[in-house]
Amino acid sequence: METTEYGIVYAVHIISVQFGTVVSKVCECLLRRGPLSSRDISRLAKSEINHNQVKDILYLLIQHNCVQAFSIEPPDGSESKATVQYLVLLSNILHRGRYNKFSRVVNEELGSQCGAVLDGLLCNGRLTLGQLIERDQDSEKPIGSEVIKDSLQKLVAARFVERIPSPEPVLANKEQEPAKKRGPKAAKILKEPETLEERVLEAATPVETIRFPLVFEQDSNSSIADNDNNITEGKRKQRDVDLSPTSNEVIWRPNFEEFIRRLRHKVCVEIVKERRDEGCAIVMRAMLEVGRSQEKKVKTDKSVPMSVGSIYEEVIKTEAGRTMLQERVEAYLDQLCASSSYLPAFVIEMDSSYIVDFKSIISVAQKDEMEAVVMRRYGKEAFRMFRYLSQEGRFVETDKIADAALTEKKDTPQILLKMWKDSYLHMQKFVVTGGGSGYASFLLWKVNKLIVTRQMLDEMYHASLNLSLRLTHEGDSEKELMMLSSKILKNTSDGALKERVKKVNAKRMLLSASRFKLDDAMMLFHDF
């Protein structure tokens, strides 16, 4: 989906807060103009940032997984060298506000030690195993090199951490690239990348065995060879100055794709539990676990086919499904395959196999979110109209909408026009001419989900930006108060001061919780 205006402003704000305004200017330039070379960025920045600064900033953004470099093959016969261009990754910038969610996933599944290793990668973007160990040695409570190595192996095995992509993949020139011939069945399974970003990321991503190696050894030249107990202060200072990895060291980074996959699975289970029952949720959780290792991309509409036997084996591994019989699992699968006028089927049965329909499940949550916004903004009558048009999925005449939504016909056009002006409805004027000179005009209305989604996302980016700015303002205005240690606050007898601290903390927690909840809604429309 094309980036919205407030999506750009929000992303620039995130970069500005974390890296400064100079870095955010380069980021904004790429977000607004698309992929550019470092020379083009320097030229567009005019006298504000010189070329060397631009190169340093791009290196920083690449280090933190916000930019990907690439080049395109020059035309045949051309002696010109391919120019390296830089593509900004909006999703990865938005993920920077979700690090707490990602850490929670790892802490719950793999424990706090793996969580500590992940936090190091989230903070620094990309690190080698040696750098992770050096970071641990300089911490207040080191956990040891062996624990770091074991934790990293667990994170890689669970696909929470991956080997970094190719630094500068070369894309084939599309004008010269011959069309690939595939059968109709292959065309359905293998979806060709459509956008430039998809092409670049696909070209940069290593094959599975390199991306997630089952066994990896640290190079002997790494600083891991230093014993934990024999590191002098001088050595540590020297490492702090130059932490660039040697060419033969493996560099690791967080795999955002896997975190989004886990969060999507969690949302799917919650939707099934709410709309069906606990038993269906247990079966859905088992299906997602069976199919997870075979999912290649997060934004696939459907899972791989699964047999009843494999689903049942996963169900009985869980505490909630340990005593469940296979017949009961089959009954829950039948429930998940059933559809009605109000609720679509969440699972598709095909050739004695079952497929999870992610698009169908997420669409339920998206519909709830849209209807909730319409209800809050326009009232109950508008909500009924919007729901009716969503179910119809086609253009409907004004009077028919009024009859279906049980609203006054004189009020219906005004309510519909309000939603149309805010891009929540699509309108079309239909003119019918008679045999003479007379004619009649009708207004037809429809919910265009793509337009509504774009509009809602832009409003969510705007709201999240406002919440972030308010949080920053609260922090700046009460900076001196928040710098007081908890020990001083505990021993002071000033009741007014304690009450003020309590109110400030409550306000910050409310703002953070609101932004956290808003981000959940953003992921429904942008990431899932």
PDB file of C-alpha atoms in Angstrom, residues 88-355:
ATOM      1  CA  VAL A  88      13.930   3.306   2.902  1.00  0.00           C
ATOM      2  CA  LEU A  89      11.972   0.532   4.690  1.00  0.00           C
ATOM      3  CA  LEU A  90       8.907   2.181   6.241  1.00  0.00           C
ATOM      4  CA  SER A  91       7.748  -1.006   8.001  1.00  0.00           C
ATOM      5  CA  ASN A  92      11.085  -1.394   9.790  1.00  0.00           C
ATOM      6  CA  ILE A  93      10.914   2.210  10.987  1.00  0.00           C
ATOM      7  CA  LEU A  94       7.416   1.616  12.391  1.00  0.00           C
ATOM      8  CA  HIS A  95       8.678  -1.578  14.070  1.00  0.00           C
ATOM      9  CA  ARG A  96      11.010   0.570  16.201  1.00  0.00           C
ATOM     10  CA  GLY A  97       7.994   1.484  18.326  1.00  0.00           C
ATOM     11  CA  ARG A  98       7.183  -2.224  18.816  1.00  0.00           C
ATOM     12  CA  TYR A  99      10.411  -3.410  20.405  1.00  0.00           C
ATOM     13  CA  ASN A 100       8.689  -3.949  23.766  1.00  0.00           C
ATOM     14  CA  LYS A 101       6.176  -6.249  22.062  1.00  0.00           C
ATOM     15  CA  PHE A 102       8.954  -8.207  20.358  1.00  0.00           C
ATOM     16  CA  SER A 103      10.889  -8.561  23.629  1.00  0.00           C
ATOM     17  CA  ARG A 104       7.775  -9.837  25.386  1.00  0.00           C
ATOM     18  CA  VAL A 105       7.282 -12.541  22.729  1.00  0.00           C
ATOM     19  CA  VAL A 106      10.850 -13.830  23.235  1.00  0.00           C
ATOM     20  CA  ASN A 107      10.755 -13.586  27.044  1.00  0.00           C
ATOM     21  CA  GLU A 108       7.524 -15.597  27.163  1.00  0.00           C
ATOM     22  CA  GLU A 109       8.714 -18.276  24.732  1.00  0.00           C
ATOM     23  CA  LEU A 110      12.487 -18.579  25.288  1.00  0.00           C
ATOM     24  CA  GLY A 111      13.168 -16.878  28.619  1.00  0.00           C
ATOM     25  CA  SER A 112      14.888 -13.740  29.895  1.00  0.00           C
ATOM     26  CA  GLN A 113      18.417 -14.717  28.765  1.00  0.00           C
ATOM     27  CA  CYS A 114      17.318 -14.918  25.132  1.00  0.00           C
ATOM     28  CA  GLY A 115      15.395 -11.703  25.752  1.00  0.00           C
ATOM     29  CA  ALA A 116      18.618  -9.973  26.867  1.00  0.00           C
ATOM     30  CA  VAL A 117      20.421 -11.055  23.669  1.00  0.00           C
ATOM     31  CA  LEU A 118      17.504  -9.856  21.539  1.00  0.00           C
ATOM     32  CA  ASP A 119      17.496  -6.494  23.351  1.00  0.00           C
ATOM     33  CA  GLY A 120      21.151  -6.066  22.370  1.00  0.00           C
ATOM     34  CA  LEU A 121      20.286  -6.587  18.719  1.00  0.00           C
ATOM     35  CA  LEU A 122      17.224  -4.333  18.905  1.00  0.00           C
ATOM     36  CA  CYS A 123      19.306  -1.530  20.438  1.00  0.00           C
ATOM     37  CA  ASN A 124      22.259  -1.843  18.055  1.00  0.00           C
ATOM     38  CA  GLY A 125      20.548  -3.082  14.880  1.00  0.00           C
ATOM     39  CA  ARG A 126      23.222  -5.590  13.798  1.00  0.00           C
ATOM     40  CA  LEU A 127      25.925  -7.340  15.817  1.00  0.00           C
ATOM     41  CA  THR A 128      28.265 -10.307  15.605  1.00  0.00           C
ATOM     42  CA  LEU A 129      28.380 -12.937  18.325  1.00  0.00           C
ATOM     43  CA  GLY A 130      31.661 -11.405  19.491  1.00  0.00           C
ATOM     44  CA  GLN A 131      30.082  -7.970  19.833  1.00  0.00           C
ATOM     45  CA  LEU A 132      27.143  -9.457  21.767  1.00  0.00           C
ATOM     46  CA  ILE A 133      29.589 -11.037  24.212  1.00  0.00           C
ATOM     47  CA  GLU A 134      31.576  -7.801  24.544  1.00  0.00           C
ATOM     48  CA  ARG A 135      28.331  -5.961  25.265  1.00  0.00           C
ATOM     49  CA  ASP A 136      27.484  -8.520  27.947  1.00  0.00           C
ATOM     50  CA  GLN A 137      30.948  -8.237  29.539  1.00  0.00           C
ATOM     51  CA  ASP A 138      30.501  -4.467  29.868  1.00  0.00           C
ATOM     52  CA  SER A 139      27.065  -4.779  31.458  1.00  0.00           C
ATOM     53  CA  GLU A 140      26.364  -4.603  35.214  1.00  0.00           C
ATOM     54  CA  LYS A 141      25.158  -8.225  35.391  1.00  0.00           C
ATOM     55  CA  PRO A 142      26.976 -10.310  32.734  1.00  0.00           C
ATOM     56  CA  ILE A 143      25.506 -13.732  31.955  1.00  0.00           C
ATOM     57  CA  GLY A 144      28.598 -15.215  30.272  1.00  0.00           C
ATOM     58  CA  SER A 145      29.787 -15.989  26.752  1.00  0.00           C
ATOM     59  CA  GLU A 146      28.429 -19.575  26.677  1.00  0.00           C
ATOM     60  CA  VAL A 147      24.957 -18.407  27.708  1.00  0.00           C
ATOM     61  CA  ILE A 148      25.083 -15.689  25.028  1.00  0.00           C
ATOM     62  CA  LYS A 149      26.064 -18.231  22.377  1.00  0.00           C
ATOM     63  CA  ASP A 150      23.379 -20.744  23.434  1.00  0.00           C
ATOM     64  CA  SER A 151      20.760 -17.999  23.558  1.00  0.00           C
ATOM     65  CA  LEU A 152      21.705 -16.768  20.095  1.00  0.00           C
ATOM     66  CA  GLN A 153      21.419 -20.311  18.727  1.00  0.00           C
ATOM     67  CA  LYS A 154      17.939 -20.618  20.259  1.00  0.00           C
ATOM     68  CA  LEU A 155      16.884 -17.299  18.736  1.00  0.00           C
ATOM     69  CA  VAL A 156      18.146 -18.339  15.300  1.00  0.00           C
ATOM     70  CA  ALA A 157      16.459 -21.758  15.570  1.00  0.00           C
ATOM     71  CA  ALA A 158      13.158 -20.027  16.448  1.00  0.00           C
ATOM     72  CA  ARG A 159      13.744 -17.569  13.550  1.00  0.00           C
ATOM     73  CA  PHE A 160      13.634 -14.538  15.807  1.00  0.00           C
ATOM     74  CA  VAL A 161      17.164 -13.654  14.636  1.00  0.00           C
ATOM     75  CA  GLU A 162      18.549 -13.965  11.120  1.00  0.00           C
ATOM     76  CA  ARG A 163      21.754 -13.450   9.214  1.00  0.00           C
ATOM     77  CA  ILE A 164      21.857  -9.976   7.653  1.00  0.00           C
ATOM     78  CA  PRO A 165      20.748  -9.669   4.007  1.00  0.00           C
ATOM     79  CA  SER A 166      23.059  -9.006   1.084  1.00  0.00           C
ATOM     80  CA  PRO A 167      24.450  -5.461   1.496  1.00  0.00           C
ATOM     81  CA  GLU A 168      23.954  -4.403  -2.151  1.00  0.00           C
ATOM     82  CA  PRO A 169      21.942  -6.874  -4.263  1.00  0.00           C
ATOM     83  CA  VAL A 170      21.931  -6.256  -8.011  1.00  0.00           C
ATOM     84  CA  LEU A 171      18.494  -6.395  -9.636  1.00  0.00           C
ATOM     85  CA  ALA A 172      18.052  -7.567 -13.198  1.00  0.00           C
ATOM     86  CA  ASN A 173      16.955  -4.853 -15.599  1.00  0.00           C
ATOM     87  CA  LYS A 174      13.215  -5.506 -15.965  1.00  0.00           C
ATOM     88  CA  GLU A 175      13.137  -4.257 -19.546  1.00  0.00           C
ATOM     89  CA  GLN A 176      15.684  -6.920 -20.552  1.00  0.00           C
ATOM     90  CA  GLU A 177      14.434  -9.702 -18.241  1.00  0.00           C
ATOM     91  CA  PRO A 178      12.739 -12.500 -20.231  1.00  0.00           C
ATOM     92  CA  ALA A 179       9.254 -13.490 -19.078  1.00  0.00           C
ATOM     93  CA  LYS A 180       9.310 -16.625 -16.950  1.00  0.00           C
ATOM     94  CA  LYS A 181       7.069 -19.414 -18.173  1.00  0.00           C
ATOM     95  CA  ARG A 182       5.119 -21.157 -15.448  1.00  0.00           C
ATOM     96  CA  GLY A 183       2.111 -23.391 -15.430  1.00  0.00           C
ATOM     97  CA  PRO A 184      -1.192 -22.190 -13.948  1.00  0.00           C
ATOM     98  CA  LYS A 185      -0.664 -24.217 -10.755  1.00  0.00           C
ATOM     99  CA  ALA A 186       2.804 -22.767 -10.161  1.00  0.00           C
ATOM    100  CA  ALA A 187       1.482 -19.267 -10.771  1.00  0.00           C
ATOM    101  CA  LYS A 188      -0.956 -19.688  -7.904  1.00  0.00           C
ATOM    102  CA  ILE A 189       1.693 -20.966  -5.479  1.00  0.00           C
ATOM    103  CA  LEU A 190       4.589 -18.656  -6.424  1.00  0.00           C
ATOM    104  CA  LYS A 191       3.544 -15.021  -6.374  1.00  0.00           C
ATOM    105  CA  GLU A 192       5.950 -12.766  -8.229  1.00  0.00           C
ATOM    106  CA  PRO A 193       7.120  -9.658  -6.312  1.00  0.00           C
ATOM    107  CA  GLU A 194       5.159  -6.652  -7.576  1.00  0.00           C
ATOM    108  CA  THR A 195       6.792  -3.557  -6.078  1.00  0.00           C
ATOM    109  CA  LEU A 196      10.410  -2.428  -6.219  1.00  0.00           C
ATOM    110  CA  GLU A 197      10.676  -2.907  -2.445  1.00  0.00           C
ATOM    111  CA  GLU A 198       9.525  -6.532  -2.745  1.00  0.00           C
ATOM    112  CA  ARG A 199      12.045  -7.160  -5.557  1.00  0.00           C
ATOM    113  CA  VAL A 200      14.908  -5.620  -3.574  1.00  0.00           C
ATOM    114  CA  LEU A 201      14.110  -7.507  -0.367  1.00  0.00           C
ATOM    115  CA  GLU A 202      13.723 -10.799  -2.222  1.00  0.00           C
ATOM    116  CA  ALA A 203      17.073 -10.312  -3.972  1.00  0.00           C
ATOM    117  CA  ALA A 204      18.796  -9.385  -0.690  1.00  0.00           C
ATOM    118  CA  THR A 205      17.381 -12.239   1.401  1.00  0.00           C
ATOM    119  CA  PRO A 206      19.742 -15.253   1.623  1.00  0.00           C
ATOM    120  CA  VAL A 207      18.497 -18.825   1.177  1.00  0.00           C
ATOM    121  CA  GLU A 208      16.954 -20.447   4.274  1.00  0.00           C
ATOM    122  CA  THR A 209      19.999 -22.555   5.193  1.00  0.00           C
ATOM    123  CA  ILE A 210      22.243 -19.462   5.236  1.00  0.00           C
ATOM    124  CA  ARG A 211      19.639 -17.154   6.748  1.00  0.00           C
ATOM    125  CA  PHE A 212      18.892 -19.508   9.673  1.00  0.00           C
ATOM    126  CA  PRO A 213      21.850 -21.913  10.056  1.00  0.00           C
ATOM    127  CA  LEU A 214      21.142 -24.808  12.440  1.00  0.00           C
ATOM    128  CA  VAL A 215      24.779 -24.886  13.616  1.00  0.00           C
ATOM    129  CA  PHE A 216      27.194 -21.972  13.489  1.00  0.00           C
ATOM    130  CA  GLU A 217      30.730 -21.556  14.730  1.00  0.00           C
ATOM    131  CA  GLN A 218      32.380 -18.312  15.772  1.00  0.00           C
ATOM    132  CA  ASP A 219      35.483 -17.347  13.844  1.00  0.00           C
ATOM    133  CA  SER A 220      38.720 -17.842  15.759  1.00  0.00           C
ATOM    134  CA  ASN A 221      39.778 -14.238  15.045  1.00  0.00           C
ATOM    135  CA  SER A 222      36.801 -12.915  16.980  1.00  0.00           C
ATOM    136  CA  SER A 223      37.301 -11.188  20.284  1.00  0.00           C
ATOM    137  CA  ILE A 224      35.377 -14.052  21.906  1.00  0.00           C
ATOM    138  CA  ALA A 225      38.756 -15.682  22.353  1.00  0.00           C
ATOM    139  CA  ASP A 226      39.347 -13.215  25.162  1.00  0.00           C
ATOM    140  CA  ASN A 227      38.563 -14.846  28.466  1.00  0.00           C
ATOM    141  CA  ASP A 228      35.694 -13.251  30.383  1.00  0.00           C
ATOM    142  CA  ASN A 229      37.853 -12.826  33.489  1.00  0.00           C
ATOM    143  CA  ASN A 230      41.003 -11.543  31.738  1.00  0.00           C
ATOM    144  CA  ILE A 231      39.724  -8.437  29.995  1.00  0.00           C
ATOM    145  CA  THR A 232      41.394  -5.231  31.001  1.00  0.00           C
ATOM    146  CA  GLU A 233      39.774  -1.819  31.029  1.00  0.00           C
ATOM    147  CA  GLY A 234      42.115  -0.754  28.217  1.00  0.00           C
ATOM    148  CA  LYS A 235      40.914  -3.565  25.974  1.00  0.00           C
ATOM    149  CA  ARG A 236      37.293  -2.643  26.609  1.00  0.00           C
ATOM    150  CA  LYS A 237      37.930   0.988  25.702  1.00  0.00           C
ATOM    151  CA  GLN A 238      39.671  -0.113  22.534  1.00  0.00           C
ATOM    152  CA  ARG A 239      36.677  -2.278  21.569  1.00  0.00           C
ATOM    153  CA  ASP A 240      34.320   0.630  22.237  1.00  0.00           C
ATOM    154  CA  VAL A 241      36.202   2.710  19.682  1.00  0.00           C
ATOM    155  CA  ASP A 242      36.032   0.127  16.878  1.00  0.00           C
ATOM    156  CA  LEU A 243      33.287  -2.445  16.915  1.00  0.00           C
ATOM    157  CA  SER A 244      33.197  -3.028  13.162  1.00  0.00           C
ATOM    158  CA  PRO A 245      33.185  -6.772  12.444  1.00  0.00           C
ATOM    159  CA  THR A 246      35.892  -8.445  10.445  1.00  0.00           C
ATOM    160  CA  SER A 247      34.954  -9.656   6.969  1.00  0.00           C
ATOM    161  CA  ASN A 248      34.678 -13.322   7.984  1.00  0.00           C
ATOM    162  CA  GLU A 249      32.409 -12.813  10.991  1.00  0.00           C
ATOM    163  CA  VAL A 250      28.692 -13.548  10.725  1.00  0.00           C
ATOM    164  CA  ILE A 251      26.501 -10.533  11.480  1.00  0.00           C
ATOM    165  CA  TRP A 252      23.036 -11.031  12.985  1.00  0.00           C
ATOM    166  CA  ARG A 253      19.921  -8.892  13.204  1.00  0.00           C
ATOM    167  CA  PRO A 254      16.325  -9.263  14.512  1.00  0.00           C
ATOM    168  CA  ASN A 255      13.944 -10.947  12.072  1.00  0.00           C
ATOM    169  CA  PHE A 256      10.954  -8.583  12.178  1.00  0.00           C
ATOM    170  CA  GLU A 257       9.030 -10.846   9.810  1.00  0.00           C
ATOM    171  CA  GLU A 258       8.884 -13.623  12.421  1.00  0.00           C
ATOM    172  CA  PHE A 259       7.734 -11.263  15.177  1.00  0.00           C
ATOM    173  CA  ILE A 260       4.911  -9.942  13.010  1.00  0.00           C
ATOM    174  CA  ARG A 261       3.986 -13.542  12.159  1.00  0.00           C
ATOM    175  CA  ARG A 262       3.741 -14.447  15.862  1.00  0.00           C
ATOM    176  CA  LEU A 263       1.685 -11.346  16.630  1.00  0.00           C
ATOM    177  CA  ARG A 264      -0.648 -12.119  13.732  1.00  0.00           C
ATOM    178  CA  HIS A 265      -1.090 -15.687  14.988  1.00  0.00           C
ATOM    179  CA  LYS A 266      -1.924 -14.375  18.443  1.00  0.00           C
ATOM    180  CA  VAL A 267      -4.568 -12.033  17.003  1.00  0.00           C
ATOM    181  CA  CYS A 268      -6.054 -14.860  14.915  1.00  0.00           C
ATOM    182  CA  VAL A 269      -6.442 -17.081  18.006  1.00  0.00           C
ATOM    183  CA  GLU A 270      -8.069 -14.219  19.961  1.00  0.00           C
ATOM    184  CA  ILE A 271     -10.551 -13.549  17.128  1.00  0.00           C
ATOM    185  CA  VAL A 272     -11.477 -17.242  16.883  1.00  0.00           C
ATOM    186  CA  LYS A 273     -11.912 -17.467  20.656  1.00  0.00           C
ATOM    187  CA  GLU A 274     -14.154 -14.399  20.692  1.00  0.00           C
ATOM    188  CA  ARG A 275     -16.252 -15.326  17.636  1.00  0.00           C
ATOM    189  CA  ARG A 276     -16.384 -19.106  18.132  1.00  0.00           C
ATOM    190  CA  ASP A 277     -15.313 -20.651  21.444  1.00  0.00           C
ATOM    191  CA  GLU A 278     -12.353 -21.861  23.520  1.00  0.00           C
ATOM    192  CA  GLY A 279     -12.213 -25.265  21.798  1.00  0.00           C
ATOM    193  CA  CYS A 280     -11.973 -23.716  18.330  1.00  0.00           C
ATOM    194  CA  ALA A 281      -9.226 -21.419  19.618  1.00  0.00           C
ATOM    195  CA  ILE A 282      -7.209 -24.421  20.875  1.00  0.00           C
ATOM    196  CA  VAL A 283      -7.493 -26.096  17.455  1.00  0.00           C
ATOM    197  CA  MET A 284      -6.624 -22.849  15.640  1.00  0.00           C
ATOM    198  CA  ARG A 285      -3.532 -22.381  17.823  1.00  0.00           C
ATOM    199  CA  ALA A 286      -2.414 -25.924  16.972  1.00  0.00           C
ATOM    200  CA  MET A 287      -2.967 -25.345  13.238  1.00  0.00           C
ATOM    201  CA  LEU A 288      -0.890 -22.169  13.312  1.00  0.00           C
ATOM    202  CA  GLU A 289       1.912 -23.999  15.092  1.00  0.00           C
ATOM    203  CA  VAL A 290       1.868 -26.843  12.534  1.00  0.00           C
ATOM    204  CA  GLY A 291       1.950 -24.471   9.573  1.00  0.00           C
ATOM    205  CA  ARG A 292       4.347 -21.880  11.026  1.00  0.00           C
ATOM    206  CA  SER A 293       7.589 -23.537   9.943  1.00  0.00           C
ATOM    207  CA  GLN A 294       6.298 -23.796   6.367  1.00  0.00           C
ATOM    208  CA  GLU A 295       5.082 -20.200   6.047  1.00  0.00           C
ATOM    209  CA  LYS A 296       7.423 -18.349   3.726  1.00  0.00           C
ATOM    210  CA  LYS A 297       5.938 -14.863   3.979  1.00  0.00           C
ATOM    211  CA  VAL A 298       3.872 -13.059   6.591  1.00  0.00           C
ATOM    212  CA  LYS A 299       1.406 -11.467   4.210  1.00  0.00           C
ATOM    213  CA  THR A 300       0.203 -14.727   2.678  1.00  0.00           C
ATOM    214  CA  ASP A 301      -3.575 -15.009   2.603  1.00  0.00           C
ATOM    215  CA  LYS A 302      -3.654 -18.721   3.457  1.00  0.00           C
ATOM    216  CA  SER A 303      -1.594 -21.302   5.323  1.00  0.00           C
ATOM    217  CA  VAL A 304      -0.221 -24.542   3.922  1.00  0.00           C
ATOM    218  CA  PRO A 305      -2.631 -27.560   3.853  1.00  0.00           C
ATOM    219  CA  MET A 306      -2.632 -29.644   7.059  1.00  0.00           C
ATOM    220  CA  SER A 307      -4.002 -33.103   7.779  1.00  0.00           C
ATOM    221  CA  VAL A 308      -6.315 -33.899  10.700  1.00  0.00           C
ATOM    222  CA  GLY A 309      -3.629 -36.183  12.140  1.00  0.00           C
ATOM    223  CA  SER A 310      -0.944 -33.490  12.256  1.00  0.00           C
ATOM    224  CA  ILE A 311      -3.395 -31.006  13.808  1.00  0.00           C
ATOM    225  CA  TYR A 312      -4.475 -33.543  16.440  1.00  0.00           C
ATOM    226  CA  GLU A 313      -0.857 -34.371  17.336  1.00  0.00           C
ATOM    227  CA  GLU A 314      -0.204 -30.689  18.007  1.00  0.00           C
ATOM    228  CA  VAL A 315      -3.450 -30.245  19.979  1.00  0.00           C
ATOM    229  CA  ILE A 316      -2.639 -33.002  22.490  1.00  0.00           C
ATOM    230  CA  LYS A 317       0.805 -31.487  23.137  1.00  0.00           C
ATOM    231  CA  THR A 318      -0.879 -28.542  24.831  1.00  0.00           C
ATOM    232  CA  GLU A 319      -2.196 -28.586  28.368  1.00  0.00           C
ATOM    233  CA  ALA A 320      -5.651 -27.385  27.296  1.00  0.00           C
ATOM    234  CA  GLY A 321      -5.988 -30.043  24.567  1.00  0.00           C
ATOM    235  CA  ARG A 322      -4.271 -32.977  26.281  1.00  0.00           C
ATOM    236  CA  THR A 323      -7.525 -34.867  26.942  1.00  0.00           C
ATOM    237  CA  MET A 324      -9.253 -33.896  23.671  1.00  0.00           C
ATOM    238  CA  LEU A 325     -10.278 -36.785  21.371  1.00  0.00           C
ATOM    239  CA  GLN A 326      -9.687 -36.676  17.625  1.00  0.00           C
ATOM    240  CA  GLU A 327     -13.452 -36.734  16.977  1.00  0.00           C
ATOM    241  CA  ARG A 328     -13.767 -33.549  19.014  1.00  0.00           C
ATOM    242  CA  VAL A 329     -10.965 -31.916  17.037  1.00  0.00           C
ATOM    243  CA  GLU A 330     -12.788 -32.812  13.809  1.00  0.00           C
ATOM    244  CA  ALA A 331     -15.993 -31.266  15.197  1.00  0.00           C
ATOM    245  CA  TYR A 332     -14.155 -28.022  15.964  1.00  0.00           C
ATOM    246  CA  LEU A 333     -12.683 -28.047  12.454  1.00  0.00           C
ATOM    247  CA  ASP A 334     -16.204 -28.323  11.047  1.00  0.00           C
ATOM    248  CA  GLN A 335     -17.167 -25.272  13.112  1.00  0.00           C
ATOM    249  CA  LEU A 336     -14.206 -23.332  11.781  1.00  0.00           C
ATOM    250  CA  CYS A 337     -15.135 -24.292   8.197  1.00  0.00           C
ATOM    251  CA  ALA A 338     -18.751 -23.124   8.626  1.00  0.00           C
ATOM    252  CA  SER A 339     -19.788 -19.666   7.395  1.00  0.00           C
ATOM    253  CA  SER A 340     -22.837 -17.444   7.792  1.00  0.00           C
ATOM    254  CA  SER A 341     -24.051 -14.054   6.559  1.00  0.00           C
ATOM    255  CA  TYR A 342     -22.357 -12.422   9.570  1.00  0.00           C
ATOM    256  CA  LEU A 343     -19.214 -14.530   9.927  1.00  0.00           C
ATOM    257  CA  PRO A 344     -16.986 -16.002   7.195  1.00  0.00           C
ATOM    258  CA  ALA A 345     -15.326 -19.410   7.329  1.00  0.00           C
ATOM    259  CA  PHE A 346     -11.973 -19.257   9.123  1.00  0.00           C
ATOM    260  CA  VAL A 347     -10.706 -22.580   7.728  1.00  0.00           C
ATOM    261  CA  ILE A 348     -11.015 -24.088   4.242  1.00  0.00           C
ATOM    262  CA  GLU A 349     -11.348 -27.850   3.768  1.00  0.00           C
ATOM    263  CA  MET A 350      -9.689 -29.155   0.612  1.00  0.00           C
ATOM    264  CA  ASP A 351      -8.897 -32.785  -0.326  1.00  0.00           C
ATOM    265  CA  SER A 352      -9.079 -34.016   3.303  1.00  0.00           C
ATOM    266  CA  SER A 353      -6.730 -31.214   4.338  1.00  0.00           C
ATOM    267  CA  TYR A 354      -7.393 -27.974   6.202  1.00  0.00           C
ATOM    268  CA  ILE A 355      -6.090 -24.502   5.354  1.00  0.00           C
TER     269      ILE A 355
END
